[in-house]
PDB file of C-alpha atoms in Angstrom:
ATOM      1  CA  MET A   1     107.783  72.105 167.735  1.00 52.00           C
ATOM      2  CA  LYS A   2     107.571  75.581 165.915  1.00 49.00           C
ATOM      3  CA  TYR A   3     103.897  74.773 165.428  1.00 53.00           C
ATOM      4  CA  THR A   4     103.059  74.380 168.750  1.00 60.00           C
ATOM      5  CA  ARG A   5     105.174  77.546 169.623  1.00 60.00           C
ATOM      6  CA  PHE A   6     103.257  79.280 166.721  1.00 51.00           C
ATOM      7  CA  ILE A   7      99.730  78.638 168.447  1.00 55.00           C
ATOM      8  CA  ALA A   8     101.392  79.668 171.877  1.00 57.00           C
ATOM      9  CA  ILE A   9     101.888  82.903 170.856  1.00 54.00           C
ATOM     10  CA  PHE A  10      99.114  83.454 168.725  1.00 54.00           C
ATOM     11  CA  VAL A  11      96.515  82.812 171.689  1.00 54.00           C
ATOM     12  CA  VAL A  12      98.365  84.925 174.550  1.00 51.00           C
ATOM     13  CA  MET A  13      97.813  87.880 171.674  1.00 57.00           C
ATOM     14  CA  ALA A  14      94.583  87.056 171.105  1.00 54.00           C
ATOM     15  CA  GLY A  15      93.920  87.535 175.230  1.00 53.00           C
ATOM     16  CA  MET A  16      96.501  90.492 174.966  1.00 48.00           C
ATOM     17  CA  VAL A  17      93.667  92.519 172.637  1.00 44.00           C
ATOM     18  CA  LEU A  18      90.844  91.040 174.458  1.00 44.00           C
ATOM     19  CA  VAL A  19      91.577  92.650 177.840  1.00 43.00           C
ATOM     20  CA  GLY A  20      92.735  95.950 176.487  1.00 47.00           C
ATOM     21  CA  VAL A  21      96.164  95.828 176.797  1.00 42.00           C
ATOM     22  CA  PHE A  22      97.205  96.832 173.098  1.00 39.00           C
ATOM     23  CA  PRO A  23      96.054 100.994 173.165  1.00 40.00           C
ATOM     24  CA  GLU A  24      93.093 102.086 171.587  1.00 39.00           C
ATOM     25  CA  LYS A  25      93.813 104.387 168.102  1.00 38.00           C
ATOM     26  CA  ALA A  26      93.908 107.578 168.494  1.00 38.00           C
ATOM     27  CA  GLN A  27      90.981 110.269 168.103  1.00 43.00           C
ATOM     28  CA  SER A  28      91.204 113.215 166.144  1.00 47.00           C
ATOM     29  CA  ARG A  29      88.473 114.993 167.993  1.00 55.00           C
ATOM     30  CA  ILE A  30      89.085 116.662 171.167  1.00 56.00           C
ATOM     31  CA  VAL A  31      86.875 114.722 173.591  1.00 58.00           C
ATOM     32  CA  THR A  32      85.383 117.118 176.330  1.00 54.00           C
ATOM     33  CA  ASN A  33      83.038 117.112 179.124  1.00 53.00           C
ATOM     34  CA  VAL A  34      80.281 118.238 176.956  1.00 52.00           C
ATOM     35  CA  GLN A  35      79.339 116.025 174.431  1.00 55.00           C
ATOM     36  CA  PRO A  36      77.589 117.553 170.810  1.00 53.00           C
ATOM     37  CA  ASP A  37      74.429 117.713 171.199  1.00 52.00           C
ATOM     38  CA  ILE A  38      73.026 115.362 168.376  1.00 47.00           C
ATOM     39  CA  SER A  39      76.447 114.558 166.408  1.00 52.00           C
ATOM     40  CA  ALA A  40      79.785 115.546 165.722  1.00 57.00           C
ATOM     41  CA  GLU A  41      79.584 116.438 161.807  1.00 68.00           C
ATOM     42  CA  GLN A  42      77.198 118.942 160.555  1.00 74.00           C
ATOM     43  CA  TYR A  43      77.461 119.150 156.920  1.00 83.00           C
ATOM     44  CA  ILE A  44      76.213 121.644 154.857  1.00 87.00           C
ATOM     45  CA  ALA A  45      76.982 123.364 151.194  1.00 90.00           C
ATOM     46  CA  LEU A  46      78.343 127.177 151.191  1.00 91.00           C
ATOM     47  CA  VAL A  47      78.680 129.507 148.340  1.00 93.00           C
ATOM     48  CA  VAL A  48      82.182 131.519 148.534  1.00 94.00           C
ATOM     49  CA  GLU A  49      82.528 132.948 145.247  1.00 94.00           C
ATOM     50  CA  ASP A  50      79.685 134.236 143.292  1.00 94.00           C
ATOM     51  CA  PHE A  51      80.668 136.622 141.044  1.00 95.00           C
ATOM     52  CA  GLU A  52      78.224 139.034 141.585  1.00 93.00           C
ATOM     53  CA  THR A  53      80.521 141.773 142.847  1.00 89.00           C
ATOM     54  CA  GLN A  54      83.160 142.908 140.278  1.00 86.00           C
ATOM     55  CA  ALA A  55      86.385 142.066 142.815  1.00 85.00           C
ATOM     56  CA  ASP A  56      89.720 141.258 141.607  1.00 92.00           C
ATOM     57  CA  TRP A  57      90.290 138.435 140.027  1.00 96.00           C
ATOM     58  CA  VAL A  58      93.048 138.106 137.834  1.00 96.00           C
ATOM     59  CA  LEU A  59      94.363 135.887 134.965  1.00 97.00           C
ATOM     60  CA  GLU A  60      98.718 135.185 134.952  1.00 97.00           C
ATOM     61  CA  THR A  61      99.227 132.430 131.443  1.00 97.00           C
ATOM     62  CA  VAL A  62     102.105 130.065 130.989  1.00 97.00           C
ATOM     63  CA  PRO A  63     103.701 131.192 128.710  1.00 97.00           C
ATOM     64  CA  LYS A  64     103.321 134.374 129.848  1.00 95.00           C
ATOM     65  CA  LYS A  65     102.355 137.197 127.673  1.00 93.00           C
ATOM     66  CA  HIS A  66     105.073 139.729 125.943  1.00 92.00           C
ATOM     67  CA  GLN A  67     104.712 143.275 126.065  1.00 91.00           C
ATOM     68  CA  ASP A  68     105.699 143.286 122.600  1.00 93.00           C
ATOM     69  CA  PRO A  69     103.298 142.247 120.316  1.00 90.00           C
ATOM     70  CA  LYS A  70     104.725 140.464 117.430  1.00 90.00           C
ATOM     71  CA  LYS A  71     106.972 138.562 120.887  1.00 93.00           C
ATOM     72  CA  ASP A  72     103.569 137.956 122.238  1.00 95.00           C
ATOM     73  CA  PRO A  73     102.424 134.689 122.619  1.00 96.00           C
ATOM     74  CA  VAL A  74      99.162 135.363 123.838  1.00 97.00           C
ATOM     75  CA  PRO A  75      97.144 137.732 121.568  1.00 96.00           C
ATOM     76  CA  VAL A  76      94.338 137.633 123.576  1.00 96.00           C
ATOM     77  CA  LEU A  77      93.425 138.068 127.565  1.00 97.00           C
ATOM     78  CA  GLU A  78      90.472 139.360 129.321  1.00 97.00           C
ATOM     79  CA  LEU A  79      88.744 138.955 132.179  1.00 97.00           C
ATOM     80  CA  LYS A  80      85.160 140.713 132.101  1.00 96.00           C
ATOM     81  CA  TYR A  81      82.078 140.524 134.361  1.00 96.00           C
ATOM     82  CA  VAL A  82      78.781 139.903 132.308  1.00 95.00           C
ATOM     83  CA  ASP A  83      75.050 139.375 132.749  1.00 95.00           C
ATOM     84  CA  GLY A  84      74.011 135.831 133.120  1.00 93.00           C
ATOM     85  CA  GLY A  85      74.156 132.624 134.609  1.00 91.00           C
ATOM     86  CA  PRO A  86      72.971 129.140 135.064  1.00 92.00           C
ATOM     87  CA  ALA A  87      69.767 128.595 134.215  1.00 88.00           C
ATOM     88  CA  ASP A  88      69.446 125.732 137.148  1.00 86.00           C
ATOM     89  CA  LEU A  89      71.303 127.622 139.417  1.00 86.00           C
ATOM     90  CA  ILE A  90      69.224 127.824 142.443  1.00 85.00           C
ATOM     91  CA  PRO A  91      69.478 131.006 144.374  1.00 85.00           C
ATOM     92  CA  GLU A  92      70.648 130.417 148.067  1.00 83.00           C
ATOM     93  CA  LYS A  93      67.449 130.695 150.515  1.00 76.00           C
ATOM     94  CA  TRP A  94      69.709 131.591 153.689  1.00 71.00           C
ATOM     95  CA  SER A  95      73.822 132.342 153.228  1.00 79.00           C
ATOM     96  CA  PRO A  96      75.355 132.801 156.460  1.00 74.00           C
ATOM     97  CA  LEU A  97      77.980 134.699 154.060  1.00 78.00           C
ATOM     98  CA  ASN A  98      76.343 136.924 152.275  1.00 83.00           C
ATOM     99  CA  LYS A  99      76.613 134.686 149.054  1.00 88.00           C
ATOM    100  CA  GLY A 100      74.825 133.093 146.558  1.00 87.00           C
ATOM    101  CA  LEU A 101      71.405 134.914 147.308  1.00 88.00           C
ATOM    102  CA  ASP A 102      71.650 136.685 143.851  1.00 87.00           C
ATOM    103  CA  LYS A 103      72.044 135.306 139.733  1.00 87.00           C
ATOM    104  CA  LYS A 104      72.910 138.150 137.857  1.00 92.00           C
ATOM    105  CA  LYS A 105      76.014 138.082 136.709  1.00 94.00           C
ATOM    106  CA  CYS A 106      79.162 135.714 136.158  1.00 96.00           C
ATOM    107  CA  LEU A 107      82.639 135.814 134.929  1.00 97.00           C
ATOM    108  CA  GLY A 108      83.822 135.718 131.685  1.00 97.00           C
ATOM    109  CA  VAL A 109      87.584 134.542 130.478  1.00 98.00           C
ATOM    110  CA  HIS A 110      88.547 135.183 126.953  1.00 98.00           C
ATOM    111  CA  PHE A 111      92.392 134.127 125.711  1.00 98.00           C
ATOM    112  CA  LYS A 112      93.805 133.154 122.462  1.00 97.00           C
ATOM    113  CA  PHE A 113      97.522 131.208 122.511  1.00 97.00           C
ATOM    114  CA  LYS A 114      99.396 131.972 119.084  1.00 95.00           C
ATOM    115  CA  TYR A 115     100.800 128.466 119.187  1.00 94.00           C
ATOM    116  CA  PRO A 116      99.237 125.507 120.482  1.00 93.00           C
ATOM    117  CA  GLY A 117     101.272 123.625 123.329  1.00 91.00           C
ATOM    118  CA  PHE A 118     101.555 122.682 126.819  1.00 92.00           C
ATOM    119  CA  ASN A 119      99.889 126.464 127.375  1.00 97.00           C
ATOM    120  CA  SER A 120      97.889 126.944 130.431  1.00 98.00           C
ATOM    121  CA  VAL A 121      95.377 130.104 132.176  1.00 98.00           C
ATOM    122  CA  HIS A 122      95.821 130.742 135.866  1.00 98.00           C
ATOM    123  CA  LEU A 123      92.576 132.233 137.230  1.00 98.00           C
ATOM    124  CA  LEU A 124      93.423 133.953 140.743  1.00 98.00           C
ATOM    125  CA  PRO A 125      91.411 135.277 143.626  1.00 97.00           C
ATOM    126  CA  PRO A 126      90.858 137.962 145.135  1.00 96.00           C
ATOM    127  CA  LEU A 127      93.558 139.217 147.484  1.00 96.00           C
ATOM    128  CA  GLU A 128      92.264 137.047 151.788  1.00 94.00           C
ATOM    129  CA  VAL A 129      90.510 138.320 153.892  1.00 94.00           C
ATOM    130  CA  GLN A 130      88.954 136.254 157.010  1.00 90.00           C
ATOM    131  CA  TRP A 131      85.915 133.800 155.704  1.00 88.00           C
ATOM    132  CA  ASP A 132      83.612 134.756 158.299  1.00 84.00           C
ATOM    133  CA  ASP A 133      84.600 138.489 158.033  1.00 88.00           C
ATOM    134  CA  PRO A 134      85.642 140.734 154.946  1.00 88.00           C
ATOM    135  CA  THR A 135      86.874 143.377 156.796  1.00 90.00           C
ATOM    136  CA  LYS A 136      89.815 140.969 157.722  1.00 92.00           C
ATOM    137  CA  LYS A 137      93.030 140.794 156.179  1.00 93.00           C
ATOM    138  CA  VAL A 138      94.911 137.856 156.252  1.00 91.00           C
ATOM    139  CA  LEU A 139      98.232 137.393 156.334  1.00 92.00           C
ATOM    140  CA  THR A 140     100.421 134.575 155.374  1.00 89.00           C
ATOM    141  CA  TYR A 141     104.128 134.472 155.643  1.00 87.00           C
ATOM    142  CA  ASP A 142     106.316 133.654 152.485  1.00 85.00           C
ATOM    143  CA  SER A 143     109.091 132.691 152.786  1.00 83.00           C
ATOM    144  CA  ARG A 144     111.023 133.543 149.895  1.00 84.00           C
ATOM    145  CA  ALA A 145     110.090 137.939 150.188  1.00 82.00           C
ATOM    146  CA  GLY A 146     111.275 136.793 153.693  1.00 88.00           C
ATOM    147  CA  GLN A 147     107.659 138.881 155.324  1.00 90.00           C
ATOM    148  CA  GLU A 148     103.893 138.267 155.789  1.00 92.00           C
ATOM    149  CA  VAL A 149     101.942 139.021 152.677  1.00 93.00           C
ATOM    150  CA  GLN A 150      97.975 139.600 151.977  1.00 94.00           C
ATOM    151  CA  GLU A 151      98.191 136.391 148.971  1.00 95.00           C
ATOM    152  CA  ARG A 152      95.531 136.029 146.803  1.00 96.00           C
ATOM    153  CA  ALA A 153      93.006 132.617 148.141  1.00 96.00           C
ATOM    154  CA  ILE A 154      89.575 131.979 149.275  1.00 96.00           C
ATOM    155  CA  GLN A 155      89.141 130.722 152.811  1.00 94.00           C
ATOM    156  CA  LEU A 156      87.200 127.652 153.275  1.00 93.00           C
ATOM    157  CA  PRO A 157      84.778 127.211 156.214  1.00 90.00           C
ATOM    158  CA  GLY A 158      85.001 124.074 158.516  1.00 87.00           C
ATOM    159  CA  ARG A 159      86.692 121.015 157.135  1.00 89.00           C
ATOM    160  CA  ALA A 160      86.061 121.320 153.682  1.00 92.00           C
ATOM    161  CA  LYS A 161      85.352 117.648 151.435  1.00 94.00           C
ATOM    162  CA  ALA A 162      84.407 119.108 147.847  1.00 96.00           C
ATOM    163  CA  ILE A 163      84.649 122.368 145.831  1.00 97.00           C
ATOM    164  CA  SER A 164      82.269 122.733 142.782  1.00 97.00           C
ATOM    165  CA  VAL A 165      81.666 125.236 140.579  1.00 97.00           C
ATOM    166  CA  TRP A 166      80.014 126.767 137.458  1.00 97.00           C
ATOM    167  CA  VAL A 167      81.009 126.869 134.203  1.00 98.00           C
ATOM    168  CA  HIS A 168      79.774 127.367 131.168  1.00 97.00           C
ATOM    169  CA  GLY A 169      82.153 125.634 127.780  1.00 97.00           C
ATOM    170  CA  ARG A 170      82.239 126.105 124.294  1.00 95.00           C
ATOM    171  CA  GLY A 171      84.277 122.309 123.810  1.00 96.00           C
ATOM    172  CA  ASN A 172      87.581 123.306 123.570  1.00 96.00           C
ATOM    173  CA  ASN A 173      89.667 120.483 124.549  1.00 97.00           C
ATOM    174  CA  TYR A 174      91.316 122.712 127.982  1.00 98.00           C
ATOM    175  CA  ASP A 175      90.857 120.756 131.697  1.00 98.00           C
ATOM    176  CA  LEU A 176      90.158 122.250 134.858  1.00 98.00           C
ATOM    177  CA  GLU A 177      91.810 122.383 137.744  1.00 98.00           C
ATOM    178  CA  VAL A 178      90.882 123.837 141.419  1.00 98.00           C
ATOM    179  CA  TRP A 179      94.838 124.109 143.641  1.00 98.00           C
ATOM    180  CA  VAL A 180      94.446 124.341 147.378  1.00 97.00           C
ATOM    181  CA  LYS A 181      96.474 125.181 149.812  1.00 96.00           C
ATOM    182  CA  ASP A 182      96.284 123.722 153.209  1.00 94.00           C
ATOM    183  CA  TYR A 183      97.292 125.294 156.757  1.00 92.00           C
ATOM    184  CA  LYS A 184     100.438 124.176 156.613  1.00 92.00           C
ATOM    185  CA  GLY A 185     101.337 125.661 153.189  1.00 92.00           C
ATOM    186  CA  ASP A 186     101.247 122.494 151.297  1.00 94.00           C
ATOM    187  CA  VAL A 187      99.652 123.058 147.649  1.00 96.00           C
ATOM    188  CA  HIS A 188      97.175 120.155 146.256  1.00 97.00           C
ATOM    189  CA  ILE A 189      96.445 119.746 142.718  1.00 98.00           C
ATOM    190  CA  LEU A 190      92.862 119.024 141.789  1.00 98.00           C
ATOM    191  CA  LYS A 191      91.042 117.508 138.580  1.00 98.00           C
ATOM    192  CA  MET A 192      87.632 119.077 138.026  1.00 98.00           C
ATOM    193  CA  GLY A 193      87.432 117.032 134.271  1.00 97.00           C
ATOM    194  CA  SER A 194      87.324 118.339 130.744  1.00 98.00           C
ATOM    195  CA  LEU A 195      85.977 121.822 129.813  1.00 98.00           C
ATOM    196  CA  ASN A 196      84.779 119.466 125.573  1.00 97.00           C
ATOM    197  CA  PHE A 197      81.395 120.506 125.872  1.00 97.00           C
ATOM    198  CA  VAL A 198      79.392 123.177 125.079  1.00 97.00           C
ATOM    199  CA  GLY A 199      76.439 125.224 127.817  1.00 96.00           C
ATOM    200  CA  TRP A 200      76.431 125.383 131.637  1.00 97.00           C
ATOM    201  CA  ARG A 201      77.769 122.594 134.142  1.00 96.00           C
ATOM    202  CA  PRO A 202      78.937 122.046 137.138  1.00 96.00           C
ATOM    203  CA  MET A 203      82.121 120.538 138.273  1.00 97.00           C
ATOM    204  CA  LYS A 204      83.673 119.431 141.159  1.00 97.00           C
ATOM    205  CA  ALA A 205      86.827 118.045 142.970  1.00 97.00           C
ATOM    206  CA  TYR A 206      86.652 115.806 146.041  1.00 97.00           C
ATOM    207  CA  ILE A 207      88.996 116.679 148.559  1.00 95.00           C
ATOM    208  CA  PRO A 208      91.371 114.255 149.533  1.00 95.00           C
ATOM    209  CA  GLU A 209      91.320 112.654 153.448  1.00 92.00           C
ATOM    210  CA  TYR A 210      94.626 113.112 153.198  1.00 93.00           C
ATOM    211  CA  VAL A 211      95.185 116.936 152.976  1.00 94.00           C
ATOM    212  CA  PRO A 212      94.925 119.065 156.278  1.00 90.00           C
ATOM    213  CA  GLN A 213      92.254 120.360 158.246  1.00 84.00           C
ATOM    214  CA  GLU A 214      92.186 120.017 161.375  1.00 78.00           C
ATOM    215  CA  THR A 215      94.688 119.659 164.873  1.00 74.00           C
ATOM    216  CA  ASN A 216      94.228 117.758 168.553  1.00 70.00           C
ATOM    217  CA  SER A 217      94.145 121.334 169.717  1.00 68.00           C
ATOM    218  CA  TYR A 218      91.891 124.006 169.928  1.00 62.00           C
ATOM    219  CA  PRO A 219      90.753 125.405 167.700  1.00 62.00           C
ATOM    220  CA  GLN A 220      90.371 122.321 165.918  1.00 65.00           C
ATOM    221  CA  THR A 221      89.750 122.908 162.400  1.00 71.00           C
ATOM    222  CA  ARG A 222      92.597 125.065 160.442  1.00 79.00           C
ATOM    223  CA  VAL A 223      92.111 127.075 157.437  1.00 88.00           C
ATOM    224  CA  THR A 224      92.168 125.740 153.918  1.00 94.00           C
ATOM    225  CA  LYS A 225      91.587 127.716 150.705  1.00 95.00           C
ATOM    226  CA  ILE A 226      91.560 127.945 147.418  1.00 97.00           C
ATOM    227  CA  VAL A 227      94.345 129.649 145.049  1.00 97.00           C
ATOM    228  CA  ARG A 228      93.464 129.019 141.843  1.00 98.00           C
ATOM    229  CA  PHE A 229      92.251 127.771 139.369  1.00 98.00           C
ATOM    230  CA  VAL A 230      94.182 126.390 136.261  1.00 98.00           C
ATOM    231  CA  ILE A 231      92.206 125.578 132.453  1.00 98.00           C
ATOM    232  CA  ARG A 232      94.605 123.519 130.978  1.00 98.00           C
ATOM    233  CA  ALA A 233      95.172 122.826 127.394  1.00 97.00           C
ATOM    234  CA  LYS A 234      95.073 119.076 126.322  1.00 96.00           C
ATOM    235  CA  PRO A 235      97.909 117.759 123.596  1.00 93.00           C
ATOM    236  CA  GLU A 236      94.965 118.139 121.169  1.00 93.00           C
ATOM    237  CA  ALA A 237      93.966 121.418 121.698  1.00 94.00           C
ATOM    238  CA  GLY A 238      94.340 124.212 119.071  1.00 91.00           C
ATOM    239  CA  ASN A 239      95.322 127.792 119.436  1.00 92.00           C
ATOM    240  CA  GLU A 240      91.023 129.034 118.652  1.00 94.00           C
ATOM    241  CA  ASP A 241      89.439 131.675 120.350  1.00 96.00           C
ATOM    242  CA  VAL A 242      88.204 130.334 123.798  1.00 97.00           C
ATOM    243  CA  PHE A 243      86.194 131.479 126.271  1.00 98.00           C
ATOM    244  CA  LEU A 244      84.864 130.216 129.134  1.00 98.00           C
ATOM    245  CA  PHE A 245      82.450 131.543 131.807  1.00 98.00           C
ATOM    246  CA  PHE A 246      81.925 130.884 135.865  1.00 98.00           C
ATOM    247  CA  ASP A 247      79.305 130.796 138.220  1.00 96.00           C
ATOM    248  CA  GLN A 248      79.052 130.018 141.948  1.00 95.00           C
ATOM    249  CA  VAL A 249      81.849 128.460 143.661  1.00 96.00           C
ATOM    250  CA  LYS A 250      80.508 126.210 146.608  1.00 95.00           C
ATOM    251  CA  VAL A 251      81.888 124.064 148.866  1.00 94.00           C
ATOM    252  CA  LEU A 252      80.709 121.120 151.315  1.00 92.00           C
ATOM    253  CA  THR A 253      82.397 121.399 154.384  1.00 90.00           C
ATOM    254  CA  ASP A 254      82.007 119.909 157.732  1.00 85.00           C
ATOM    255  CA  THR A 255      81.491 122.840 159.954  1.00 78.00           C
ATOM    256  CA  PHE A 256      81.442 121.291 163.453  1.00 69.00           C
ATOM    257  CA  GLU A 257      83.836 122.870 165.795  1.00 65.00           C
ATOM    258  CA  VAL A 258      84.132 122.153 169.520  1.00 55.00           C
ATOM    259  CA  ASN A 259      82.611 123.844 172.226  1.00 57.00           C
ATOM    260  CA  PHE A 260      83.737 123.935 176.064  1.00 54.00           C
ATOM    261  CA  ASP A 261      83.182 126.419 179.022  1.00 56.00           C
ATOM    262  CA  GLY A 262      86.157 128.844 179.139  1.00 58.00           C
ATOM    263  CA  GLN A 263      87.130 128.308 175.110  1.00 57.00           C
ATOM    264  CA  ASN A 264      87.643 132.118 174.525  1.00 62.00           C
ATOM    265  CA  LEU A 265      89.470 132.973 177.352  1.00 65.00           C
ATOM    266  CA  HIS A 266      92.795 133.117 174.983  1.00 60.00           C
ATOM    267  CA  GLN A 267      90.975 136.302 173.783  1.00 66.00           C
ATOM    268  CA  LEU A 268      91.399 138.183 176.954  1.00 69.00           C
ATOM    269  CA  MET A 269      94.991 137.171 176.812  1.00 70.00           C
ATOM    270  CA  GLU A 270      95.665 138.599 173.737  1.00 66.00           C
ATOM    271  CA  LYS A 271      93.574 141.789 174.490  1.00 67.00           C
ATOM    272  CA  GLY A 272      96.175 142.579 177.440  1.00 61.00           C
ATOM    273  CA  GLY A 273      93.377 141.338 179.549  1.00 54.00           C
ATOM    274  CA  ALA A 274      94.429 141.244 183.379  1.00 53.00           C
ATOM    275  CA  THR A 275      96.187 138.240 184.574  1.00 48.00           C
ATOM    276  CA  LYS A 276      97.906 137.017 188.067  1.00 48.00           C
TER     277      LYS A 276
END
């Protein structure tokens, strides 16, 4: 009797699926009257930092430096722009951001901890500006300060899929991380791998699908940004001098954005246009 009842329920449910009673899976893309010309995905690799101009990158450490040399756990900590770069790095031919066109300079980091342990060096980007217009500052609300501040970050165009950076290592027992902040304010720590190699090497990290980068309203794409690179000591790391060099931070991203008639009308409202 129970077996017959189970078969009946199964048949009914199968019929509901066939006739479309169950709702379809929600789509994240906005549907417009005019469909995309070619595809709803437009992948491109963009250089977001090439270190060719001296921007305001800064270094922080854990543990923190101390003003008293006798108590300072980080006796050496310096950052310099130096001539050089990886021979295998090819300058960009076309760059919408005008970055990556040259390969003359790279960013050098030199540090030394007094004692081995859970040490780390944090490489913070310059103050955040709009990715497609560097003249425009970007402010983010800081709940701790109770006001909007210009935080240190590099905006990533589109919906970022992966981040890469060229690194010159000297065989030290450290790992590299990139910290990414989504539009909701959550920070995601992405592992880029071990720095225990010699010479130049491209390192990369894929951005997980669970990192939110879009909504169901226009504009659909929401900005994700790099807020720091972290050089983290492994348990076997010593207290030797460490030299590392960085060049060309690049993002693989989907730059597609939905277009529709009247999509910029909101700008008239923001500029105080006449309304009825």
